[in-house]
Amino acid sequence: MVSHDAWLQSDLVKELKVLAYALWDKGWGERNAGNISVRLNPQQMAEWGVAEMASTQWYDLPKPVPALAGQHMLMTASGAFMRHVKENPEQDLGLVRFSEDGSQFTPIAGYAGGGRPSSEMITHLLVHAERQDKGQSVIVHTHADWLLLMSHLHDQSSEAFTKTLWRMCSESLMFFPDGVGVVPWMLPGSLAIGEASGELAKTHRLILWAFHGVLAAGDSLDDAFGLIETAEKAAMIYCQGKMAGRDLPGISDAQIVSLGKHLGVTPIYELDGR
Ligand code: 13P
Ligand code: ZN
């Protein structure tokens, strides 16, 4: 018999607690800012006895997501403070099941005390739907300071924003050759921000919500977090340059092209060899 709280004792949840605290420690998770979701794999399903967990109330999604039909997900609760997930996992985390047609979800564990999954659930789902065939099972959303500030200071086109981040330091191209997709300011938690993010997730693993925060899809929690850290570092260099009254020219287009060849990665955008 699988213990009913096997999922809470799992390595994944241990790792998630550490990550949630790290998001707060970075200063990116003020109050309840940020949310995390993980699509469960067959091993987790079996080890945690997920198939045996009873469905509770079914809720309509704002839009069906057939790509996730019948799947299960671990997701932070709406209102959860990333700082406190490690102390209150059964309240701040939960498991959800999606219906066979992908139009509804039901909580099956966690969310103790009447909680619900994150208000950004529809964005997580629409991004997972685009990234699952590319190997990613984790999505992390957080309010990374410098990326947020850069969305105020910089042209919000995905191409211009991405190229500036690539220019700031060598590791940008290494870790996000597929760039950063930028969504203009939209209502948090809305279907519109979810659909815009899902569209950009077809080509980008990193998505910036202007004047709000960032979202990354990863193969693991560390992978998603690492991607955000990398972009955040480049954004910090850009913003600090601006604060010093300089537009840092950084790595040239020709150098980026040669860096791509050296690393064996193809930049998503063409560079004009300036
Ligand atoms: P939740 O607490 O509902 O996950 O919302 C936090 C957030 O960052 C909204 O964008
Ligand atoms: Zn947010």
mmCIF file of C-alpha atoms in Angstrom, residues 13-146:
data_model
loop_
_atom_site.group_PDB
_atom_site.id
_atom_site.type_symbol
_atom_site.label_atom_id
_atom_site.label_comp_id
_atom_site.label_asym_id
_atom_site.label_seq_id
_atom_site.Cartn_x
_atom_site.Cartn_y
_atom_site.Cartn_z
ATOM 1 C CA VAL A 13 8.668 17.908 -3.284
ATOM 2 C CA LYS A 14 11.905 18.191 -1.259
ATOM 3 C CA GLU A 15 13.537 19.846 -4.259
ATOM 4 C CA LEU A 16 10.526 22.067 -4.840
ATOM 5 C CA LYS A 17 10.588 23.345 -1.247
ATOM 6 C CA VAL A 18 14.240 24.329 -1.668
ATOM 7 C CA LEU A 19 13.522 26.029 -4.970
ATOM 8 C CA ALA A 20 10.499 27.941 -3.639
ATOM 9 C CA TYR A 21 12.609 29.279 -0.766
ATOM 10 C CA ALA A 22 15.415 30.182 -3.194
ATOM 11 C CA LEU A 23 12.959 32.216 -5.282
ATOM 12 C CA TRP A 24 12.066 34.202 -2.184
ATOM 13 C CA ASP A 25 15.719 34.458 -1.126
ATOM 14 C CA LYS A 26 16.573 35.942 -4.523
ATOM 15 C CA GLY A 27 14.010 38.656 -3.844
ATOM 16 C CA TRP A 28 11.835 37.434 -6.706
ATOM 17 C CA GLY A 29 9.011 36.052 -4.556
ATOM 18 C CA GLU A 30 7.615 38.930 -2.545
ATOM 19 C CA ARG A 31 4.457 37.955 -0.673
ATOM 20 C CA ASN A 32 2.753 35.240 -2.777
ATOM 21 C CA ALA A 33 4.546 36.115 -6.020
ATOM 22 C CA GLY A 34 5.392 33.198 -8.270
ATOM 23 C CA ASN A 35 4.084 29.715 -8.917
ATOM 24 C CA ILE A 36 5.484 26.333 -9.940
ATOM 25 C CA SER A 37 4.001 23.338 -11.773
ATOM 26 C CA VAL A 38 5.326 19.900 -12.693
ATOM 27 C CA ARG A 39 3.685 17.358 -15.051
ATOM 28 C CA LEU A 40 3.878 13.983 -13.363
ATOM 29 C CA ASN A 41 5.702 11.125 -15.071
ATOM 30 C CA PRO A 42 4.664 7.432 -14.922
ATOM 31 C CA GLN A 43 7.190 6.674 -12.167
ATOM 32 C CA GLN A 44 5.845 9.417 -9.895
ATOM 33 C CA MET A 45 2.281 8.321 -10.690
ATOM 34 C CA ALA A 46 3.097 4.755 -9.608
ATOM 35 C CA GLU A 47 5.237 5.598 -6.568
ATOM 36 C CA TRP A 48 2.731 8.098 -5.200
ATOM 37 C CA GLY A 49 -0.365 6.002 -6.007
ATOM 38 C CA VAL A 50 -1.845 8.888 -7.986
ATOM 39 C CA ALA A 51 -4.275 6.789 -10.031
ATOM 40 C CA GLU A 52 -5.935 5.638 -6.784
ATOM 41 C CA MET A 53 -6.447 9.176 -5.461
ATOM 42 C CA ALA A 54 -10.116 10.133 -5.623
ATOM 43 C CA SER A 55 -11.305 13.033 -7.740
ATOM 44 C CA THR A 56 -13.008 15.800 -5.761
ATOM 45 C CA GLN A 57 -14.997 18.591 -7.350
ATOM 46 C CA TRP A 58 -14.481 19.133 -11.088
ATOM 47 C CA TYR A 59 -13.936 22.701 -12.302
ATOM 48 C CA ASP A 60 -14.078 23.996 -15.873
ATOM 49 C CA LEU A 61 -10.840 25.376 -17.278
ATOM 50 C CA PRO A 62 -11.221 28.774 -18.982
ATOM 51 C CA LYS A 63 -10.379 26.883 -22.159
ATOM 52 C CA PRO A 64 -9.964 23.130 -22.851
ATOM 53 C CA VAL A 65 -6.355 21.943 -23.096
ATOM 54 C CA PRO A 66 -6.691 18.595 -24.924
ATOM 55 C CA ALA A 67 -2.901 18.104 -24.983
ATOM 56 C CA LEU A 68 -3.028 17.516 -21.210
ATOM 57 C CA ALA A 69 -6.145 15.309 -21.187
ATOM 58 C CA GLY A 70 -5.948 12.631 -18.494
ATOM 59 C CA GLN A 71 -2.624 13.928 -17.154
ATOM 60 C CA HIS A 72 -1.743 14.872 -13.570
ATOM 61 C CA MET A 73 0.207 17.828 -12.232
ATOM 62 C CA LEU A 74 1.781 19.122 -9.049
ATOM 63 C CA MET A 75 1.082 22.845 -8.672
ATOM 64 C CA THR A 76 1.569 25.507 -6.024
ATOM 65 C CA ALA A 77 -1.581 26.901 -4.434
ATOM 66 C CA SER A 78 -2.939 30.325 -5.222
ATOM 67 C CA GLY A 79 -1.755 32.732 -2.544
ATOM 68 C CA ALA A 80 1.108 30.468 -1.389
ATOM 69 C CA PHE A 81 4.139 32.377 -0.113
ATOM 70 C CA MET A 82 7.249 30.822 -1.724
ATOM 71 C CA ARG A 83 9.045 31.505 1.557
ATOM 72 C CA HIS A 84 6.661 29.218 3.443
ATOM 73 C CA VAL A 85 6.176 26.245 1.093
ATOM 74 C CA LYS A 86 8.793 24.288 3.036
ATOM 75 C CA GLU A 87 6.802 24.662 6.260
ATOM 76 C CA ASN A 88 3.307 24.212 4.820
ATOM 77 C CA PRO A 89 3.605 21.869 1.844
ATOM 78 C CA GLU A 90 0.197 20.240 2.306
ATOM 79 C CA GLN A 91 -1.438 23.675 2.196
ATOM 80 C CA ASP A 92 0.790 25.389 -0.373
ATOM 81 C CA LEU A 93 1.026 22.465 -2.817
ATOM 82 C CA GLY A 94 -1.459 20.099 -4.389
ATOM 83 C CA LEU A 95 -2.026 17.565 -7.117
ATOM 84 C CA VAL A 96 -4.582 18.030 -9.879
ATOM 85 C CA ARG A 97 -6.061 15.646 -12.450
ATOM 86 C CA PHE A 98 -7.284 16.738 -15.882
ATOM 87 C CA SER A 99 -10.419 15.240 -17.397
ATOM 88 C CA GLU A 100 -10.306 12.845 -20.353
ATOM 89 C CA ASP A 101 -11.255 15.672 -22.734
ATOM 90 C CA GLY A 102 -8.896 18.218 -21.117
ATOM 91 C CA SER A 103 -11.711 20.676 -20.353
ATOM 92 C CA GLN A 104 -11.793 20.292 -16.544
ATOM 93 C CA PHE A 105 -9.546 19.734 -13.539
ATOM 94 C CA THR A 106 -10.079 18.301 -10.085
ATOM 95 C CA PRO A 107 -7.811 18.640 -7.024
ATOM 96 C CA ILE A 108 -6.875 15.154 -5.753
ATOM 97 C CA ALA A 109 -4.402 15.939 -2.928
ATOM 98 C CA GLY A 110 -3.016 18.883 -0.948
ATOM 99 C CA TYR A 111 -4.486 22.402 -0.996
ATOM 100 C CA ALA A 112 -5.369 21.811 2.668
ATOM 101 C CA GLY A 113 -7.726 24.354 4.213
ATOM 102 C CA GLY A 114 -9.742 24.978 1.061
ATOM 103 C CA GLY A 115 -6.969 26.203 -1.218
ATOM 104 C CA ARG A 116 -6.935 26.123 -5.013
ATOM 105 C CA PRO A 117 -4.225 25.822 -7.643
ATOM 106 C CA SER A 118 -2.391 28.968 -8.750
ATOM 107 C CA SER A 119 -4.367 31.767 -10.389
ATOM 108 C CA GLU A 120 -1.888 31.438 -13.276
ATOM 109 C CA MET A 121 -2.929 27.820 -13.909
ATOM 110 C CA ILE A 122 -4.221 28.398 -17.453
ATOM 111 C CA THR A 123 -0.882 29.901 -18.509
ATOM 112 C CA HIS A 124 1.001 26.958 -17.015
ATOM 113 C CA LEU A 125 -1.269 24.543 -18.892
ATOM 114 C CA LEU A 126 -1.049 26.292 -22.250
ATOM 115 C CA VAL A 127 2.754 26.474 -21.950
ATOM 116 C CA HIS A 128 3.043 22.819 -20.837
ATOM 117 C CA ALA A 129 0.900 21.884 -23.844
ATOM 118 C CA GLU A 130 3.508 23.434 -26.162
ATOM 119 C CA ARG A 131 6.620 22.238 -24.328
ATOM 120 C CA GLN A 132 5.771 18.641 -23.356
ATOM 121 C CA ASP A 133 6.897 17.185 -26.697
ATOM 122 C CA LYS A 134 10.162 19.121 -26.368
ATOM 123 C CA GLY A 135 10.995 17.326 -23.130
ATOM 124 C CA GLN A 136 10.013 19.916 -20.527
ATOM 125 C CA SER A 137 7.819 18.985 -17.567
ATOM 126 C CA VAL A 138 8.421 21.928 -15.218
ATOM 127 C CA ILE A 139 7.268 25.536 -15.333
ATOM 128 C CA VAL A 140 8.446 28.202 -12.930
ATOM 129 C CA HIS A 141 6.967 31.704 -12.822
ATOM 130 C CA THR A 142 8.649 34.346 -10.659
ATOM 131 C CA HIS A 143 9.007 38.120 -10.399
ATOM 132 C CA ALA A 144 12.710 38.430 -11.303
ATOM 133 C CA ASP A 145 13.742 42.028 -10.556
ATOM 134 C CA TRP A 146 16.095 42.947 -13.365
#
